[in-house]
Short mmCIF file of C-alpha atoms in Angstrom, two decimals:
data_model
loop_
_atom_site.label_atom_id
_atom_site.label_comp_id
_atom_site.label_asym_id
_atom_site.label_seq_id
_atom_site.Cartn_x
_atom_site.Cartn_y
_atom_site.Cartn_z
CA UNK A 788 -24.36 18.17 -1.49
CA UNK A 789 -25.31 16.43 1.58
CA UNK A 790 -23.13 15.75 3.93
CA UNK A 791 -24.74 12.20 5.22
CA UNK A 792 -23.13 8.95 5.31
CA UNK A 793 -25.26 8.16 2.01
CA UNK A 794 -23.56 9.85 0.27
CA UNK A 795 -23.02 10.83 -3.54
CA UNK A 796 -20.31 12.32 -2.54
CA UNK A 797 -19.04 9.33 -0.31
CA UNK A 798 -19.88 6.75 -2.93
CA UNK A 799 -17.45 8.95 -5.70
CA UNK A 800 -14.60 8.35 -3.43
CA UNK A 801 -15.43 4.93 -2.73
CA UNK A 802 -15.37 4.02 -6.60
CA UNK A 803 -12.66 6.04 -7.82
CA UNK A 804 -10.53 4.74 -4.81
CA UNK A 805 -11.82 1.05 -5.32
CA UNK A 806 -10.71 1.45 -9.32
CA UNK A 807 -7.41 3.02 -8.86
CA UNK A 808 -6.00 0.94 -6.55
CA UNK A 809 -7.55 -2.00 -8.76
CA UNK A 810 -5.53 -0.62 -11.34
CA UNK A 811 -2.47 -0.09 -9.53
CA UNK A 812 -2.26 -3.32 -7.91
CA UNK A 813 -2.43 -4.97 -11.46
CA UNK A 814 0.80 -3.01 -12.62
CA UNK A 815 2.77 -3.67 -9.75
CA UNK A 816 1.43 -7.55 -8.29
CA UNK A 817 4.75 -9.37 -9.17
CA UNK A 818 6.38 -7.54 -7.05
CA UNK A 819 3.88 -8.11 -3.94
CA UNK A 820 4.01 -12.07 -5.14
CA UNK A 821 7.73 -11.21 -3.94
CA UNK A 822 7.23 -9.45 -0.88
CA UNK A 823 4.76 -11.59 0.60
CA UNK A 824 7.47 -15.02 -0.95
CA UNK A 825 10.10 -13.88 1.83
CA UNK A 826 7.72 -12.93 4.75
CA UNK A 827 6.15 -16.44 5.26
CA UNK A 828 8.79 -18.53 3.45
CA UNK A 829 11.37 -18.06 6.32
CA UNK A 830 13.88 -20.16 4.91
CA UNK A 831 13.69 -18.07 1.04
CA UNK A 832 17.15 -15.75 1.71
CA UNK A 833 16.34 -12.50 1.43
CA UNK A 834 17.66 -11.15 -2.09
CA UNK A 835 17.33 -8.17 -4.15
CA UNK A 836 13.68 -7.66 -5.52
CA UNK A 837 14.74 -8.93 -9.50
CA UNK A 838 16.73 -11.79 -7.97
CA UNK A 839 13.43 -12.73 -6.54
CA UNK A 840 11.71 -12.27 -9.33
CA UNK A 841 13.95 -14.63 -11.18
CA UNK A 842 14.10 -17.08 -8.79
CA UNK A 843 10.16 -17.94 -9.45
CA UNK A 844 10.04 -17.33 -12.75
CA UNK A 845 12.97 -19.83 -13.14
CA UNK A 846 11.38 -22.34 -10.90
CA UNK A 847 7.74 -21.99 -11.45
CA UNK A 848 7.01 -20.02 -14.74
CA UNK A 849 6.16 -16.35 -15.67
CA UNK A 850 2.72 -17.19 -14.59
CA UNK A 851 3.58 -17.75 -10.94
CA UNK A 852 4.29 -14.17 -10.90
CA UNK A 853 0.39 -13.54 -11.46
CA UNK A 854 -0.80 -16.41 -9.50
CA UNK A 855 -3.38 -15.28 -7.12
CA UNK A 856 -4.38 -12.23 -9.36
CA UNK A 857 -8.13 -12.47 -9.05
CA UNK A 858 -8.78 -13.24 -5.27
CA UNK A 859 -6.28 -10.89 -4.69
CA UNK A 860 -7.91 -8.05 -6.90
CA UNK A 861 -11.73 -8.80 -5.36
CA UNK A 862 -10.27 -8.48 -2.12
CA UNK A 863 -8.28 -4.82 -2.88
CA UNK A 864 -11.65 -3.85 -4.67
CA UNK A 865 -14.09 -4.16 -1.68
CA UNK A 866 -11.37 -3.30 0.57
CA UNK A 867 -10.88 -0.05 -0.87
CA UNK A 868 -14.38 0.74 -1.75
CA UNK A 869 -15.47 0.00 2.23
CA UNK A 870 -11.88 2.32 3.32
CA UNK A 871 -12.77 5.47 0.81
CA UNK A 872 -16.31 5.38 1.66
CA UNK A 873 -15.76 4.84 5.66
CA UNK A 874 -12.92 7.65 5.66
CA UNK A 875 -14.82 10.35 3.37
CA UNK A 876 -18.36 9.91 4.86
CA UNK A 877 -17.13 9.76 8.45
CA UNK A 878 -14.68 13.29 7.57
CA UNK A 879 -18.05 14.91 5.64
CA UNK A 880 -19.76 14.04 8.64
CA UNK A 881 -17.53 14.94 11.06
CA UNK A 882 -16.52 18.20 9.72
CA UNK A 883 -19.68 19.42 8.25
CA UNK A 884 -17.60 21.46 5.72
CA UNK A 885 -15.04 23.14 8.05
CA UNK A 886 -11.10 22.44 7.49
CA UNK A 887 -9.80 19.26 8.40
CA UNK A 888 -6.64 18.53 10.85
CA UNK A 889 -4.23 15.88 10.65
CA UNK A 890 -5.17 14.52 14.27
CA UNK A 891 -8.86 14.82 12.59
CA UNK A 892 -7.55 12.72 9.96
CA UNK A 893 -5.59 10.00 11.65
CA UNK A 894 -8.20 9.40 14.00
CA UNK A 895 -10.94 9.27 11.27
CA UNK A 896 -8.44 6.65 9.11
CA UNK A 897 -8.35 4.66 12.19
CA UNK A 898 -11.91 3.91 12.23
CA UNK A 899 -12.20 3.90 8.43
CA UNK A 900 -9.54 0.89 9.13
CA UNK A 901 -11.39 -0.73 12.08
CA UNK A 902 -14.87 -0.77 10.11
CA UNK A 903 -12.51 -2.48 6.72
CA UNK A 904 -11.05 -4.76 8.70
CA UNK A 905 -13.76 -6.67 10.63
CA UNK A 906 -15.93 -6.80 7.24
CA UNK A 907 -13.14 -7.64 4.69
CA UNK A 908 -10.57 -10.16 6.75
CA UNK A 909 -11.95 -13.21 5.15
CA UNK A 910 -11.28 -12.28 1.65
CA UNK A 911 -7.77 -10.90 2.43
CA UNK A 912 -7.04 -14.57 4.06
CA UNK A 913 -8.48 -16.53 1.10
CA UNK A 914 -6.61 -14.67 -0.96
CA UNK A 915 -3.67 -15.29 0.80
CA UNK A 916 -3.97 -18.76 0.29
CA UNK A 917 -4.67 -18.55 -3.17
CA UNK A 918 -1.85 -16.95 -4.04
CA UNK A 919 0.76 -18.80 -2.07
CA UNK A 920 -1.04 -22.24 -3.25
CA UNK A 921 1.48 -24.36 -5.55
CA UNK A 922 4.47 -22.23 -4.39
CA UNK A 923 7.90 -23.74 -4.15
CA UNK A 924 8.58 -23.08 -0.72
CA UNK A 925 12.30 -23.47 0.82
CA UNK A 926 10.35 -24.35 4.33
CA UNK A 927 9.76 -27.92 4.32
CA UNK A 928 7.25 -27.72 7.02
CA UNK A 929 4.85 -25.42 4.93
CA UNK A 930 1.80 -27.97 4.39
CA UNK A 931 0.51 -27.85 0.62
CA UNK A 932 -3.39 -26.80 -0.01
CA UNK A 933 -5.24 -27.55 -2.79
CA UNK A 934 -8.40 -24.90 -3.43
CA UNK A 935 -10.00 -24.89 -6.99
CA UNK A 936 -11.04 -21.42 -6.24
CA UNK A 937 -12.55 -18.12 -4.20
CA UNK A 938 -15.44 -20.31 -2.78
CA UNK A 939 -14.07 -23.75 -2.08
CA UNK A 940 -11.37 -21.97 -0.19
CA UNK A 941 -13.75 -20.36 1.85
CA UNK A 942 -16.02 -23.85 1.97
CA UNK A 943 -12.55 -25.76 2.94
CA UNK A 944 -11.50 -23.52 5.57
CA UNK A 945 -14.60 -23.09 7.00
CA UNK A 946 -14.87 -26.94 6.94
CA UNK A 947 -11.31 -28.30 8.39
CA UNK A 948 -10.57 -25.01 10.43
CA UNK A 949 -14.21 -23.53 11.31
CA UNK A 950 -15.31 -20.17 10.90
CA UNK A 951 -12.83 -18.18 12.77
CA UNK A 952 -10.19 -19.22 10.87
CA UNK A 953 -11.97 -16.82 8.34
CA UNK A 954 -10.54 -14.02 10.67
CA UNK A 955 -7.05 -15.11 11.40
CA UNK A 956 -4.88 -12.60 11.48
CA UNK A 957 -8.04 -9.97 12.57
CA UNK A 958 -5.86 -8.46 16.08
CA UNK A 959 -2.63 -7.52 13.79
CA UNK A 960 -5.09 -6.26 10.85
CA UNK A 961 -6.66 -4.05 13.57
CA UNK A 962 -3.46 -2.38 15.02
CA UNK A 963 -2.21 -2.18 10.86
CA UNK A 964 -5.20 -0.03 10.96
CA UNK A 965 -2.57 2.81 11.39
CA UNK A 966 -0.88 1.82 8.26
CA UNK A 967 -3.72 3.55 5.63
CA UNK A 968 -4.24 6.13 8.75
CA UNK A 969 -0.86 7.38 8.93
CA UNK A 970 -0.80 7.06 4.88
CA UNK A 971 -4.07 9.28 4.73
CA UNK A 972 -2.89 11.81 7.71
CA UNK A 973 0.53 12.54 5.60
CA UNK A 974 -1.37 12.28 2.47
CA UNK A 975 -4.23 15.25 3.49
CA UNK A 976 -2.37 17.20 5.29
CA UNK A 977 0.54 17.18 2.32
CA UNK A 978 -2.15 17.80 0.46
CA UNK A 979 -3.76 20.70 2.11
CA UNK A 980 0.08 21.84 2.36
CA UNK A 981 0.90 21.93 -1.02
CA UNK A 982 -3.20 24.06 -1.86
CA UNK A 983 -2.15 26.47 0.90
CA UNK A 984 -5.81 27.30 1.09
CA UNK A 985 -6.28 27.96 -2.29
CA UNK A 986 -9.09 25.39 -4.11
CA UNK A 987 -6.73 24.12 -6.50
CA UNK A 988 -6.54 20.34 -8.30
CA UNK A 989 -2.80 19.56 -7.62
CA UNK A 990 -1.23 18.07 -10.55
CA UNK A 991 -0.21 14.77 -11.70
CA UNK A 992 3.49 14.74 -10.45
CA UNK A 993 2.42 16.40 -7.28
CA UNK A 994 -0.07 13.57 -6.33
CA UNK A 995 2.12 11.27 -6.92
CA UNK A 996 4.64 12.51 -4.99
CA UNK A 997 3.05 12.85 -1.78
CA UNK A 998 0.95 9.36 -2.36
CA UNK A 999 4.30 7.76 -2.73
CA UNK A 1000 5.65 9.78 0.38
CA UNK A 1001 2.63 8.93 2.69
CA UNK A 1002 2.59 5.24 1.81
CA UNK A 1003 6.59 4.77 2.34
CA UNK A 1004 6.36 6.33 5.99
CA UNK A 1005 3.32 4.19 6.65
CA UNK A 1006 4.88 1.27 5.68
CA UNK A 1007 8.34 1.21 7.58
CA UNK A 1008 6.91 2.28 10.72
CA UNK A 1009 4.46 -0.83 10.38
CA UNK A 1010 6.30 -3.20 8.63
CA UNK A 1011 6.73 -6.07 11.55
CA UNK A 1012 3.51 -6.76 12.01
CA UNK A 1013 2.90 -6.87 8.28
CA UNK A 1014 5.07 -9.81 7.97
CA UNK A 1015 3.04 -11.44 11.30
CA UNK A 1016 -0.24 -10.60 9.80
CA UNK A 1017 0.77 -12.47 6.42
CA UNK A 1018 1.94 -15.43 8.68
CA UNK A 1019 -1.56 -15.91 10.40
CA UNK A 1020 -3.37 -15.78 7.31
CA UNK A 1021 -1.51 -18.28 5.56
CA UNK A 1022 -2.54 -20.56 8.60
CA UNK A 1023 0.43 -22.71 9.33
CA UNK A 1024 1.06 -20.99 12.90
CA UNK A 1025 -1.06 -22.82 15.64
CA UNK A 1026 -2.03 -21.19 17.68
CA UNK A 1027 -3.41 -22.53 21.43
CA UNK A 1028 -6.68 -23.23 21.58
CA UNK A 1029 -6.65 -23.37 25.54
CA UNK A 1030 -7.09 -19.76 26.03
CA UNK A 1031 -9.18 -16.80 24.91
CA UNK A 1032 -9.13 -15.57 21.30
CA UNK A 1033 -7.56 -12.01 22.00
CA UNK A 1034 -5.02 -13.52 24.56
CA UNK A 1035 -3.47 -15.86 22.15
CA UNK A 1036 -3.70 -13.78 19.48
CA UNK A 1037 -1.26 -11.09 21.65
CA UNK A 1038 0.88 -14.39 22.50
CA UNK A 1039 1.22 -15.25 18.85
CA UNK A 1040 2.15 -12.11 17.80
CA UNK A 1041 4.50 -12.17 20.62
CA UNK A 1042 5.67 -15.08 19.72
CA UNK A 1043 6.11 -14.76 15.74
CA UNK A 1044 8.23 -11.17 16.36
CA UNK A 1045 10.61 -12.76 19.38
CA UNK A 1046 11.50 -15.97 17.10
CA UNK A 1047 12.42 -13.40 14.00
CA UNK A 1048 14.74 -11.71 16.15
CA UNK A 1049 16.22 -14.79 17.43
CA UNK A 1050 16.74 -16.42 13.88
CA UNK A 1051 17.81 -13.20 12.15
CA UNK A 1052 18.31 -10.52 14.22
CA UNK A 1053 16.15 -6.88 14.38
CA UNK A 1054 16.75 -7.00 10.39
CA UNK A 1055 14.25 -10.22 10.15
CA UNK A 1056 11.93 -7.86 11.22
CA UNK A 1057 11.75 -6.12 8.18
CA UNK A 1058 12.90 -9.31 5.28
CA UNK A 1059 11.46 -8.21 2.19
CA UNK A 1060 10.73 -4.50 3.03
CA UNK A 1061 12.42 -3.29 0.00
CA UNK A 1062 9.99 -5.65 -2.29
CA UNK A 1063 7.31 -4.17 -0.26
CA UNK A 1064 8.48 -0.42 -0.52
CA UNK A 1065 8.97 -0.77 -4.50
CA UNK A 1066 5.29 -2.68 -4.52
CA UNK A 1067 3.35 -0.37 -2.05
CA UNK A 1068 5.37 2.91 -3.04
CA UNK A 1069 4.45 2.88 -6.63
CA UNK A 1070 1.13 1.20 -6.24
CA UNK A 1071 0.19 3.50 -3.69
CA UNK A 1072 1.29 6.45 -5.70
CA UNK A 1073 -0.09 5.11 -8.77
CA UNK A 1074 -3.58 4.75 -6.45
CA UNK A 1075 -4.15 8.58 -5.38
CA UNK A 1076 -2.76 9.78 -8.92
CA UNK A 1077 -5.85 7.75 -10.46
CA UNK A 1078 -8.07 8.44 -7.45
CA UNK A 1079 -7.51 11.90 -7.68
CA UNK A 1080 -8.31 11.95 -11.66
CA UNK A 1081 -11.23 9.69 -11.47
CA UNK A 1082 -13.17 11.88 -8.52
CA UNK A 1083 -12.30 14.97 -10.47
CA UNK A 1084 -13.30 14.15 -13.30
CA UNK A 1085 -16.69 12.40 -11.57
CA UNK A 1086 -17.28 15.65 -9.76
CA UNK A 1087 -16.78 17.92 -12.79
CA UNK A 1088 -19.25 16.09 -14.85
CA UNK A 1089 -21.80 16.51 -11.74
CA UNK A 1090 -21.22 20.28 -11.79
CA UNK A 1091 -19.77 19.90 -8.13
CA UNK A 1092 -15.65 20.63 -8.72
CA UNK A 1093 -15.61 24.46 -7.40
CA UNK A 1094 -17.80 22.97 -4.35
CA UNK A 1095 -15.76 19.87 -3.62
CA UNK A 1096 -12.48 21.08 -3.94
CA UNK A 1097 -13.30 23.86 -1.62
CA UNK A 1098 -13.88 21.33 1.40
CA UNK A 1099 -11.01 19.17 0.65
#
């Protein structure tokens, strides 16, 4: 198997990744429709995940729970796809089939993450939108939007806020690149732990295990500037428009992180981690478990599993 960027190889990750994580998402969205509630809604009190949970369904239906499903799931899709497939074709390439290092790893996840996040920033914010669209919001100062779908959100924010707003949120996405680094880093190198050098599928439990561990550690150490990246795509921080792009980005960010601290202390920093730890945990887990089974499985039916596992 060749170890180009065009991959076969590449592309198996890419799919299996992009359908897992489809998957997973699906089980577990209510409870991101709960995380992502108490990071831009500043005035929603932070409760326990289920009290959350009830709270919408009580005020705006079981449905709300799913609201924002589809943008949501296109986004994850070619998010993934372009992550797996930057991450295993840069490693192949990199490597050229000698054993990987977590420094090798991070640093490879870290332009996997650069490369996903300048190519797939404008579907993340229109899905933002989507799915915060008809909320009941305990912010009064939250201004309503009313898209009929995927494309007129794109059309209307392209229209009333010009193309960059397409990207808001792009300088935090770019230093979350070391969220799925970190994630990938702990989730190889537990990997390569657990084989010991021996070419071994790991099994179900096991992969779920460390996918759950890796994803947990990557999301408390980057947690804060989750909640500002949610902010700036939702679009109701302005931003000045007197100075360069990057500068006020910095003084945003700056800005959204100091006020949290003022208004609720260091723990406003992290207001609905534990809905985000329950949704990203399991759905990450639930992600390499699939992953794992769908590329093995892909691989075996090439005649490529003794190979593959080998270099992994």
């Amino acid at each position: 198997m060749s170890f180009a960027v065009f991959s076969y190889e590449a592309l198996v990750h890419a799919v299996s990744g992009a359908m897992g994580s489809v998957t997973a998402m699906t089980v577990f969205f209510p409870l991101d429709t709960a995380r992502l509630r108490l990071q831009v809604d500043e005035h929603r009190k932070a409760k326990s995940t289920p009290a959350i949970l009830a709270e919408i369904i009580k005020e705006e239906g079981l449905s709300a729970l799913y609201r924002g499903w589809f943008p949501v799931i296109c986004s994850l899709c070619c998010s993934n796809f372009v992550y797996f497939y930057c991450f295993h074709s840069l490693k192949a390439s990199w490597l050229k089939g000698k054993q990987s290092a977590p420094s090798t790893d991070l640093i490879i996840g870290i332009a996997a993450g650069v490369v996903n996040v300048l190519l797939t920033t404008p579907l993340w914010v229109v899905n933002t939108r989507l799915k915060l669209q008809g909320s009941k919001f305990r912010n009064a100062d939250i201004r309503p939007t009313n898209y009929s779908g995927i494309l007129d959100a794109f059309a209307q924010i392209i229209r009333d806020e010009g193309v960059g707003a397409l990207w808001n949120g792009t300088f935090p996405s770019l230093l979350l690149v070391l969220n799925p680094a970190i994630q990938f880093m702990i989730y190889e190198g537990l990997k390569r732990h657990l084989k010991r050098g021996v070419p071994r599928e790991l099994s179900s439990v096991e992969v779920f295990i460390i996918g759950a561990v890796a994803k947990a550690v990557a999301t408390i150490v980057t947690y804060p500037l989750q909640t500002v990246q949610s902010i700036l795509r939702f679009g109701q921080f302005s931003e000045s428009t007197n100075e360069p792009k990057l500068l006020s980005s910095i003084r945003a960010i700056k800005c959204l992180l100091v006020n949290r601290v003022r208004k609720y202390g260091m723990l406003g920093l992290f207001k609905g981690l534990e809905a985000k730890l329950l949704q990203t945990v399991l759905t990450a887990a639930l992600m390499f478990l699939l992953y794992e089974n769908i590329a093995s499985c892909t691989f075996r039916a090439m005649g490529l599993s003794s190979k593959h596992y080998k270099r992994r």
